[in-house]
XYZ file of N, CA and C in Angstrom:
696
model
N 103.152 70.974 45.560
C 102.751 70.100 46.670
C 102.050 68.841 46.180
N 101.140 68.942 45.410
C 100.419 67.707 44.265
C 101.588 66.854 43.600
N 102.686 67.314 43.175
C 103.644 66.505 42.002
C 104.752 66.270 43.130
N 105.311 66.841 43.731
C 106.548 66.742 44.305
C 106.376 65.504 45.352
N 105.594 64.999 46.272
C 105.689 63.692 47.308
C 105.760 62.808 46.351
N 104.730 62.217 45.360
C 105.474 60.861 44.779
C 106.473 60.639 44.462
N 107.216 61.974 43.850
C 108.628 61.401 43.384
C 109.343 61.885 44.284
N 109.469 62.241 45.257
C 110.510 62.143 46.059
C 110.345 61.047 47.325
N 109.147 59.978 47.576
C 108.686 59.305 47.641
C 110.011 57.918 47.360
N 110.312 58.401 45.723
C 111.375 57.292 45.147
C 112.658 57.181 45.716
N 112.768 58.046 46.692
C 113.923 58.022 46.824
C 114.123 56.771 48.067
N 113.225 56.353 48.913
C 113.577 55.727 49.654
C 113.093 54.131 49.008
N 112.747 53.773 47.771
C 112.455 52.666 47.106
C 113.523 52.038 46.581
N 114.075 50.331 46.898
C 115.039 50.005 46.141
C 114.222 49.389 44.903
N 115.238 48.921 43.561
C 114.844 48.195 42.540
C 115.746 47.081 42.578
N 116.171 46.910 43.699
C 117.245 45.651 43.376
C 118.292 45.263 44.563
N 119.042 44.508 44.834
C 120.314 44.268 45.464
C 121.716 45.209 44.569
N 122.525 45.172 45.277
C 124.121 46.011 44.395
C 124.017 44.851 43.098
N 124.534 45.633 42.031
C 124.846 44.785 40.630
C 125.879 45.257 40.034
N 126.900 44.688 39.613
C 128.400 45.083 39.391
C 128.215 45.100 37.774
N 128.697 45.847 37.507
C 128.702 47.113 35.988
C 130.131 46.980 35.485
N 130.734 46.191 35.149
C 132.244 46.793 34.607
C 133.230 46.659 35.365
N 132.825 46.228 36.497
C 133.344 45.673 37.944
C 133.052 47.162 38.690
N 132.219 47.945 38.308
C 131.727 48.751 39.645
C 130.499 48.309 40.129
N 130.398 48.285 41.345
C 129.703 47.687 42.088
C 128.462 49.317 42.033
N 126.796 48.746 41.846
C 126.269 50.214 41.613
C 124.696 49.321 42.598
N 124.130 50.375 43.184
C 123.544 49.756 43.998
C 122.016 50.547 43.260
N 120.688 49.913 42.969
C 119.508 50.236 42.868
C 118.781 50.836 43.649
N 119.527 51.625 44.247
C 118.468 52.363 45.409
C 119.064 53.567 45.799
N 118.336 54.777 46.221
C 119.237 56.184 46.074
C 119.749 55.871 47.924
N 118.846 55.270 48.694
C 118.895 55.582 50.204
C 118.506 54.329 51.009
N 119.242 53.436 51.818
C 118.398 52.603 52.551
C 118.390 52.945 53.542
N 117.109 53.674 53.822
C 116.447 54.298 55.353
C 116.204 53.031 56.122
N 116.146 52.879 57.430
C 115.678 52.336 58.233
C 114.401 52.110 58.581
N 113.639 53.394 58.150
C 112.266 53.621 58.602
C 111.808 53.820 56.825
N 112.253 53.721 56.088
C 111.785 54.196 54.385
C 110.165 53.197 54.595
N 109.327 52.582 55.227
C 108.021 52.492 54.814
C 107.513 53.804 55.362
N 108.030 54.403 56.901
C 107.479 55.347 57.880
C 107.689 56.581 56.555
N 108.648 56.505 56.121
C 108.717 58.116 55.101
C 108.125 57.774 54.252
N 107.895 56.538 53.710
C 106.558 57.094 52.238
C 105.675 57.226 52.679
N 104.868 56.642 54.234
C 103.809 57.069 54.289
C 103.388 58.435 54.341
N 104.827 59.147 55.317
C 104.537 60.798 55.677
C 104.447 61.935 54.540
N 105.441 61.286 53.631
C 105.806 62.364 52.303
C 104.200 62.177 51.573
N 103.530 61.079 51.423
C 102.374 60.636 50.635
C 101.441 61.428 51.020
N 101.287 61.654 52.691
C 100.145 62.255 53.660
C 99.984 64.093 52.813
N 101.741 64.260 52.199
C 101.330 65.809 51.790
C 101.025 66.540 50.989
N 100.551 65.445 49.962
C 99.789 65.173 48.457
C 98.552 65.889 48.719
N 97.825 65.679 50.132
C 96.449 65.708 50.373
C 96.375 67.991 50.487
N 97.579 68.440 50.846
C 97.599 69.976 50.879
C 97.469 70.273 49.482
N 98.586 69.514 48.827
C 98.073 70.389 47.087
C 97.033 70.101 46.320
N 96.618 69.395 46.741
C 95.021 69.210 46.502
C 94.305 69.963 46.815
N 94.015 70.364 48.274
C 93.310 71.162 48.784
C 93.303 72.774 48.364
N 94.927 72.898 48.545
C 95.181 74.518 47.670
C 94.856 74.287 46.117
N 95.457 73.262 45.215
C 94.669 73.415 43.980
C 92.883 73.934 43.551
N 92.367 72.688 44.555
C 90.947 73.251 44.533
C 90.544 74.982 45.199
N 91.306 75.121 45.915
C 91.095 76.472 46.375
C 91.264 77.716 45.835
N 91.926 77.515 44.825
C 92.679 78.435 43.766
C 92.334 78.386 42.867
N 91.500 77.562 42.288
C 90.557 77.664 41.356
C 89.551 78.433 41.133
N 88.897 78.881 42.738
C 87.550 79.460 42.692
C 86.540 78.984 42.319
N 86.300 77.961 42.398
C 84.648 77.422 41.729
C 84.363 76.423 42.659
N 83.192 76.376 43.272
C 82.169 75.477 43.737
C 82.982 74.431 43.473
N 83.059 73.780 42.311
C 82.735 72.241 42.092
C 84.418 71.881 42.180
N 85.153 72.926 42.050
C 87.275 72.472 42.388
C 86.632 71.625 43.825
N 86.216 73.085 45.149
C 86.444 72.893 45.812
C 85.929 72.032 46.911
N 84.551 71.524 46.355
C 83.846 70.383 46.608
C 84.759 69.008 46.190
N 85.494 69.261 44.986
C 86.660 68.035 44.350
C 87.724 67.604 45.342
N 88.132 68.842 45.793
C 89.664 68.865 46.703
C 89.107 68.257 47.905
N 87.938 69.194 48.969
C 87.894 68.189 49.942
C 86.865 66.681 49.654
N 86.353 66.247 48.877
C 86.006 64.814 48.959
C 87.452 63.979 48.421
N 88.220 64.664 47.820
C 89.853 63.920 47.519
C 90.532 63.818 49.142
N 90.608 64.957 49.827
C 90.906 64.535 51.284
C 91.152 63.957 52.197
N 89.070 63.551 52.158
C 88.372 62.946 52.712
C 88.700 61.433 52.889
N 88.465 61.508 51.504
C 88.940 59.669 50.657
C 90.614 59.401 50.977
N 91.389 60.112 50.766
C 93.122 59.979 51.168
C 93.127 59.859 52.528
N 92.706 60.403 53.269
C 92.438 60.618 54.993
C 92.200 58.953 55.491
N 90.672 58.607 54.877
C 89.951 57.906 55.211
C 90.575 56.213 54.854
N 91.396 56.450 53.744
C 91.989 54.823 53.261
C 93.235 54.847 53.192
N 93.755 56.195 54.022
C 95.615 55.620 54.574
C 95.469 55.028 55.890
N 94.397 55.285 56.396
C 94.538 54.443 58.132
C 94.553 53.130 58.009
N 93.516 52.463 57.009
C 93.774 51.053 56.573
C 95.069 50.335 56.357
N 95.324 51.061 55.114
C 96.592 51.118 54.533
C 97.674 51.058 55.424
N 97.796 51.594 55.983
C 98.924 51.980 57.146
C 98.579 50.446 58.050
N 97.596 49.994 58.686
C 97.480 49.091 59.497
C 97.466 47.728 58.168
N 97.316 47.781 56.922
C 97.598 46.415 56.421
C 98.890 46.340 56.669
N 100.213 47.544 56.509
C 101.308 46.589 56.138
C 102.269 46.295 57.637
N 101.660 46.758 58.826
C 102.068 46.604 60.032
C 102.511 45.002 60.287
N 101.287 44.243 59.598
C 101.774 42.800 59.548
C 103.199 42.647 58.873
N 103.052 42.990 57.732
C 104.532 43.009 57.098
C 105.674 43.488 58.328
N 105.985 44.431 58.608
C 106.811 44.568 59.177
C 106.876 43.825 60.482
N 106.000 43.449 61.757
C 106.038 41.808 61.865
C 107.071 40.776 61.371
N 106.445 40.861 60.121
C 107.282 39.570 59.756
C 108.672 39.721 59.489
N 108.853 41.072 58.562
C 110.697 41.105 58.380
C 110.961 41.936 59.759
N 110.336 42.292 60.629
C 111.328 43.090 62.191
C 112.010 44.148 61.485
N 111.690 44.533 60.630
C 112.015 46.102 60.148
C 111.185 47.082 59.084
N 111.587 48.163 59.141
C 110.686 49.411 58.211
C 111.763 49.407 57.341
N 113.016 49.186 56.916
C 113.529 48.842 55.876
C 113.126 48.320 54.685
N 112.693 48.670 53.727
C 112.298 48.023 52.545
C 113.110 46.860 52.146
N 114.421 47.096 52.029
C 115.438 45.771 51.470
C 115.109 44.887 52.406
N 115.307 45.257 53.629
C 114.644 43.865 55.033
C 113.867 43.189 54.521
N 112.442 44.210 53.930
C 111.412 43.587 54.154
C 111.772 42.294 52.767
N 111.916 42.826 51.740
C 112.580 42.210 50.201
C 113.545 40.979 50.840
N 114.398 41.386 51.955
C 115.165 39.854 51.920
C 114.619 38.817 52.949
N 113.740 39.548 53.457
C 112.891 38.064 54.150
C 111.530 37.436 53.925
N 111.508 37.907 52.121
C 110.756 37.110 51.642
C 111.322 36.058 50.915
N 112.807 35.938 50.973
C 113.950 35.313 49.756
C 113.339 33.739 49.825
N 112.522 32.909 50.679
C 111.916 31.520 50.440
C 110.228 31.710 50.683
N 109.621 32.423 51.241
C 107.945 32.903 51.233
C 107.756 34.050 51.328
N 106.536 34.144 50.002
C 106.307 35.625 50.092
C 105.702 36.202 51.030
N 104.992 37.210 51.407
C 104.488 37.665 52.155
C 102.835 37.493 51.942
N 102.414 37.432 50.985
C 101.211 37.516 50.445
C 100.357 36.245 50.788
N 101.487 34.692 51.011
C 101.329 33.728 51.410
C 100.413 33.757 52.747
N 101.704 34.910 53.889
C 100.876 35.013 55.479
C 99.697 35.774 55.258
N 99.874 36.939 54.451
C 99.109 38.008 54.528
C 98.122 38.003 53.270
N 97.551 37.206 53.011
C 96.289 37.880 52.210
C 95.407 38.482 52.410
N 95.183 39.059 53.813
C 93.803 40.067 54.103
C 94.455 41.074 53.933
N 95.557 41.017 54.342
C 96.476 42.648 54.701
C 96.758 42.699 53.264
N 96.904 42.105 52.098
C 97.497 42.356 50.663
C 95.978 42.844 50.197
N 94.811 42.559 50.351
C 93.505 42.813 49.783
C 93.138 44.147 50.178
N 93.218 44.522 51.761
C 93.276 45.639 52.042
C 94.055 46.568 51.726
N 95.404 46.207 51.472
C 96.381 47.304 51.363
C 95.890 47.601 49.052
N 95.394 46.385 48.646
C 95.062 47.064 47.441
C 94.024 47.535 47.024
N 93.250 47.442 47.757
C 91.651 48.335 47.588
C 91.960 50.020 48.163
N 92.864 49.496 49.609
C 93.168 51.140 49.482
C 94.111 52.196 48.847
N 94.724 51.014 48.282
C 95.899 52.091 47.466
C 94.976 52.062 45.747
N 94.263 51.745 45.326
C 93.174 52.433 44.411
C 92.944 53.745 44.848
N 92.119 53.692 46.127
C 91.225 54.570 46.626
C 92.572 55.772 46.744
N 93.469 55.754 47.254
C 94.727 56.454 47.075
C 94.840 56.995 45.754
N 94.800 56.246 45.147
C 95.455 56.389 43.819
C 94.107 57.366 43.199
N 93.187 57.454 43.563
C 92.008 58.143 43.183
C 91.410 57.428 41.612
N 91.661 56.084 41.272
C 91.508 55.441 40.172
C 90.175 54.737 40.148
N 89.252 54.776 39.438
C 88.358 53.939 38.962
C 88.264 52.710 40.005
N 87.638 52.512 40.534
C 85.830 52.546 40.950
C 86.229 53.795 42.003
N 87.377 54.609 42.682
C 87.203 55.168 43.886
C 87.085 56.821 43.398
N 87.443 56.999 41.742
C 87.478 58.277 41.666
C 86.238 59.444 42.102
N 85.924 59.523 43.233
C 84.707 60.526 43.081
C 85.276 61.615 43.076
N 86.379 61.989 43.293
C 86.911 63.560 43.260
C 87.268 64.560 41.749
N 86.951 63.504 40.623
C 86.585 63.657 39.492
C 85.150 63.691 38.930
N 84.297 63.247 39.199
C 83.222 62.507 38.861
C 82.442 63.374 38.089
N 82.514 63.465 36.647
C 82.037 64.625 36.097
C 80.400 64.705 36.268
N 79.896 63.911 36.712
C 78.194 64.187 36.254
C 77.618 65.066 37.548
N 78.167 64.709 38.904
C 77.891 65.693 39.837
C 78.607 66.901 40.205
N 80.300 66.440 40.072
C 80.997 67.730 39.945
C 81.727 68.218 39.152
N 81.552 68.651 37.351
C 82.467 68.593 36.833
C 83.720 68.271 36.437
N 84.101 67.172 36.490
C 85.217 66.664 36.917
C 86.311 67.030 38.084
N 85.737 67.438 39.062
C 86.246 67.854 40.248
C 87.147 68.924 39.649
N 88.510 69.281 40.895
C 89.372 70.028 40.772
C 90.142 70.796 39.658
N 90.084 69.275 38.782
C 90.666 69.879 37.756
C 89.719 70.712 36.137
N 88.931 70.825 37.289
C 87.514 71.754 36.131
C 88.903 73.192 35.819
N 89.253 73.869 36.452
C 89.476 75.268 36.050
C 91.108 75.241 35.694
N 91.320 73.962 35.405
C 92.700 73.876 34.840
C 93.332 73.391 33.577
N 94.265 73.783 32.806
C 94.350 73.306 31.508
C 95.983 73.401 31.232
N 96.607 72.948 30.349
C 98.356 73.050 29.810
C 99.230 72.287 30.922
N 100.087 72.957 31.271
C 100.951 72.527 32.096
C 100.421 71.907 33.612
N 99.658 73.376 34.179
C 98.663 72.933 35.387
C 98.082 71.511 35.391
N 97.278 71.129 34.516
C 96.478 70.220 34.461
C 97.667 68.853 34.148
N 98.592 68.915 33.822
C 99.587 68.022 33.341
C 100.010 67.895 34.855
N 100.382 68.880 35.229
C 101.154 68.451 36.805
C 99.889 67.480 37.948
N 98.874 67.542 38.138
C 97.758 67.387 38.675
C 98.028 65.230 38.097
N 97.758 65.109 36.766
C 97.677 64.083 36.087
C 98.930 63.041 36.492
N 100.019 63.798 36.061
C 101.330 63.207 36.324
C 101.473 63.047 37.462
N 101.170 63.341 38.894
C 100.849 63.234 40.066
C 100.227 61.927 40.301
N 98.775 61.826 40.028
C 97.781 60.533 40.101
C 98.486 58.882 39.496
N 99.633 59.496 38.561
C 99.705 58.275 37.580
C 101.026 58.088 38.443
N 102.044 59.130 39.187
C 103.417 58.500 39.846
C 102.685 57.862 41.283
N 101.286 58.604 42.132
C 101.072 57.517 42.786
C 100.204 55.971 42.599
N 99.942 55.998 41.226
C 99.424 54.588 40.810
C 100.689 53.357 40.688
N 101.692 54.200 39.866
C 102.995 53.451 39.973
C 103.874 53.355 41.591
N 103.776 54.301 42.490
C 103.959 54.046 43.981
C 103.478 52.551 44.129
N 101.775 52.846 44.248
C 101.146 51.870 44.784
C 101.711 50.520 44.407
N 101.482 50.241 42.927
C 102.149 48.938 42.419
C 103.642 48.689 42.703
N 104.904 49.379 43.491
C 105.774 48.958 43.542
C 105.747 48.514 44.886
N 104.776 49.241 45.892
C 104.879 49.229 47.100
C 104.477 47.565 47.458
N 102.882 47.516 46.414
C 102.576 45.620 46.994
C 103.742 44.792 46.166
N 104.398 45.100 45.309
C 105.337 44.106 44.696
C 106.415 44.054 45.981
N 106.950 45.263 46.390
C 107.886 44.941 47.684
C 107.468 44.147 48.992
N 106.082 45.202 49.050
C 105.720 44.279 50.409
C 105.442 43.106 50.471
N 104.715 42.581 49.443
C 103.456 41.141 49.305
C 104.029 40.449 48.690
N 104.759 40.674 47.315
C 105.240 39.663 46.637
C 106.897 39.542 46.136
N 107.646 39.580 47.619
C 109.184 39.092 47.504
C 110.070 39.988 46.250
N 109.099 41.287 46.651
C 110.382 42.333 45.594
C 110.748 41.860 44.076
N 112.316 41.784 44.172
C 113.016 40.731 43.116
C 113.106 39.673 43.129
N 112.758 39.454 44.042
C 112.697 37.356 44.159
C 111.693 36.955 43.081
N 112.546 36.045 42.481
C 111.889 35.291 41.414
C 111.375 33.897 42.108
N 110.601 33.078 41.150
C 109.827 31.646 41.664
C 109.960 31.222 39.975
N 110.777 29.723 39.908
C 110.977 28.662 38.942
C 111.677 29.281 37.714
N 110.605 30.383 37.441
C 111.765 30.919 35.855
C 113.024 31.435 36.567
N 115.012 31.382 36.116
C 115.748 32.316 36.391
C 116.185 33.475 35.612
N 115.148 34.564 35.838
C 115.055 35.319 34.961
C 116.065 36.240 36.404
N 116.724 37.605 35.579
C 117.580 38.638 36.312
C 116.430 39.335 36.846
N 117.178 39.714 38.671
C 116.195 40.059 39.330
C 115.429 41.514 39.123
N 116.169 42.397 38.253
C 115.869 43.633 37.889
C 114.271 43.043 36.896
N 114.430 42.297 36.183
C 113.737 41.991 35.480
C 112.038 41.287 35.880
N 112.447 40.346 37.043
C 110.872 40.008 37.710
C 110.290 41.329 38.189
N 111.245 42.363 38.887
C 110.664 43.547 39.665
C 109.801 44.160 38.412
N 110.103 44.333 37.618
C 109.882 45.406 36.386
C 108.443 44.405 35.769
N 108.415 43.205 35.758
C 107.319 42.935 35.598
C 106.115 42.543 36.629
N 106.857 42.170 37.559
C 105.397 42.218 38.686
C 104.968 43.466 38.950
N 105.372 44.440 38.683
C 105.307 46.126 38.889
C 104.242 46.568 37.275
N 104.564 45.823 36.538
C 103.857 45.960 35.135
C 102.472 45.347 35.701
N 102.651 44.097 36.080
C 101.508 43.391 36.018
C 100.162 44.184 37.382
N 100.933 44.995 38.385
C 99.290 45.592 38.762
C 99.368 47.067 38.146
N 100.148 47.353 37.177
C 100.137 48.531 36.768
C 98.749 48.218 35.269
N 98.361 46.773 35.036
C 97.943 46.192 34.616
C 96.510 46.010 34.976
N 96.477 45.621 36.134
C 95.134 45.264 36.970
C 94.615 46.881 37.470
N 95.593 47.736 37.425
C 94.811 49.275 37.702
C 94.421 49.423 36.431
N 94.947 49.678 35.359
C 93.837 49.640 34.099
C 92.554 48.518 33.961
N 92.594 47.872 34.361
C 91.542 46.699 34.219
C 90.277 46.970 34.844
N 90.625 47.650 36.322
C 89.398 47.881 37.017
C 88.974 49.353 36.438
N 90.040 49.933 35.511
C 89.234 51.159 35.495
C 88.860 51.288 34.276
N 88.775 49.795 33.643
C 87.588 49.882 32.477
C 86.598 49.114 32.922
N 86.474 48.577 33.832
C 85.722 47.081 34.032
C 84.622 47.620 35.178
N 84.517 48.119 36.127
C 84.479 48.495 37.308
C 83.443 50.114 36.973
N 82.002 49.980 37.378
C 81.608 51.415 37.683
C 82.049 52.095 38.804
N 81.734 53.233 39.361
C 82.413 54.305 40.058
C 81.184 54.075 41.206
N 81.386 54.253 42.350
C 80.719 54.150 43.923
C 79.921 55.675 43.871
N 79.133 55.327 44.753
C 78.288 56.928 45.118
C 79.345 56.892 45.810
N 79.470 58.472 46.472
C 80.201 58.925 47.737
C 79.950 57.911 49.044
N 78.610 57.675 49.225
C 78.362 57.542 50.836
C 78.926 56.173 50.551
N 78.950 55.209 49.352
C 79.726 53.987 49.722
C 80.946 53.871 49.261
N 81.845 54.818 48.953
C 83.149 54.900 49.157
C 83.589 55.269 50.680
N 82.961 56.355 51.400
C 83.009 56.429 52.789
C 82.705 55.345 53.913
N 81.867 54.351 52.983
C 81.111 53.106 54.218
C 82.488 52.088 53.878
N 82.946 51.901 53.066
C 84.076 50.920 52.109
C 85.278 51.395 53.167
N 85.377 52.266 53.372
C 86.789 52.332 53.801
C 86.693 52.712 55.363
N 85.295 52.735 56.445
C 85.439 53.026 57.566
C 84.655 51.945 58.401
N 83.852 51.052 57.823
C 83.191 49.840 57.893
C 83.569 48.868 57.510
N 84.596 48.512 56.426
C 84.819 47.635 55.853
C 86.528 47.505 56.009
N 87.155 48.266 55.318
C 88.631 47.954 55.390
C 89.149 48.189 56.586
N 88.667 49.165 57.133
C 89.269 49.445 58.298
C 89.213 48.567 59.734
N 88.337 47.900 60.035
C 87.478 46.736 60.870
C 88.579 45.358 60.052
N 88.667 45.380 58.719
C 89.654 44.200 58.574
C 90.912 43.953 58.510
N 91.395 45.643 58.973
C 92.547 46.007 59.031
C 92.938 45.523 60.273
């Protein structure tokens, strides 16, 4: 339940327009849903159960203090989240991802929307459970949360989880905010801008999580029900 929503998550993500191979025509995307923003949000929402059963199955105080403040925090900064990219869809008139990608083809989105791009990336940190938002780790009060009573494979699935929704997050503002594959002045191949604007906040999530101390609890809770949410 922890590993399985991000990547199946991918399935409704394109990387591109059709690109002809040999003269077969092969298209970058497994599915173009209609509603594919409405399904990543729902598949994402069920990340928050294997969490909860992980910590529960652990048996120890400090899992299960880990699992529900992870919850809490996922609960608390998808409502934001969810209301930043409402503008987006606004603007392209669809939950289609490619929509949204081809009606940024002369302005990005990030142009209309910079509150909704600020919000939607403070909460997809807090999502992402990454540095400054990790308290569901936080070893000095709870042993590193959940994943205190886990080790080998377990603890690998848990990890590999956090890091496919860090890479979610960064593909999601490259689609929504900044015109997908659409390039600006260099003509570089469009597979190729995606792969690096997708690098570049895969970039800025390492940055804050060397740069950046970690929040008490009560102002990760004030951050995302006082603050993002009111500017959502």
């Amino acid at each position: 339940l922890a590993l399985a929503p991000p990547f199946v998550v991918f399935v409704a993500i394109p990387f591109g327009e059709t690109v002809s191979v040999l003269g077969t025509e092969i298209t970058l995307y497994v599915s173009n849903m209609n509603v594919a923003l409405l399904f990543v949000f729902a598949v994402i929402g069920i990340e928050v159960y294997g969490v909860i059963f992980g910590g529960w199955a652990a048996n120890s105080k400090y899992a299960v203090l880990g699992s529900l403040r992870t919850c809490a925090q996922m609960i608390s900064y998808e409502i934001p989240m969810g209301f930043a990219v409402i503008g987006v869809v606004m603007l392209a008139q669809s939950m289609s991802l490619l929509d949204i990608v081809r009606a940024q083809a002369d302005v990005w989105n990030i142009v209309y929307q910079p509150v909704g791009f600020f919000v939607f990336f403070v909460a997809g940190l807090a999502e992402a459970q990454r540095i400054p938002f990790d308290l569901a780790e936080a070893e000095g009060d709870l042993g590193a949360g959940f994943h205190t009573e886990y080790s080998g494979i377990r603890f690998a699935f848990f990890m590999v989880s956090e890091y496919a929704i860090m890479l979610l997050v960064s593909v999601l503002a490259v689609i929504l905010f900044f015109g997908g594959w659409n390039g600006v002045l260099i003509p570089l191949p469009p597979l190729l801008w995606f792969l690096l604007k997708v690098a570049f906040f895969i970039y800025l999530f390492m940055w804050f999580r060397f740069t950046f101390p970690r929040y008490r609890y009560d102002q990760l809770m004030a951050i995302g029900w006082k603050v993002l949410l009111p500017l959502s």
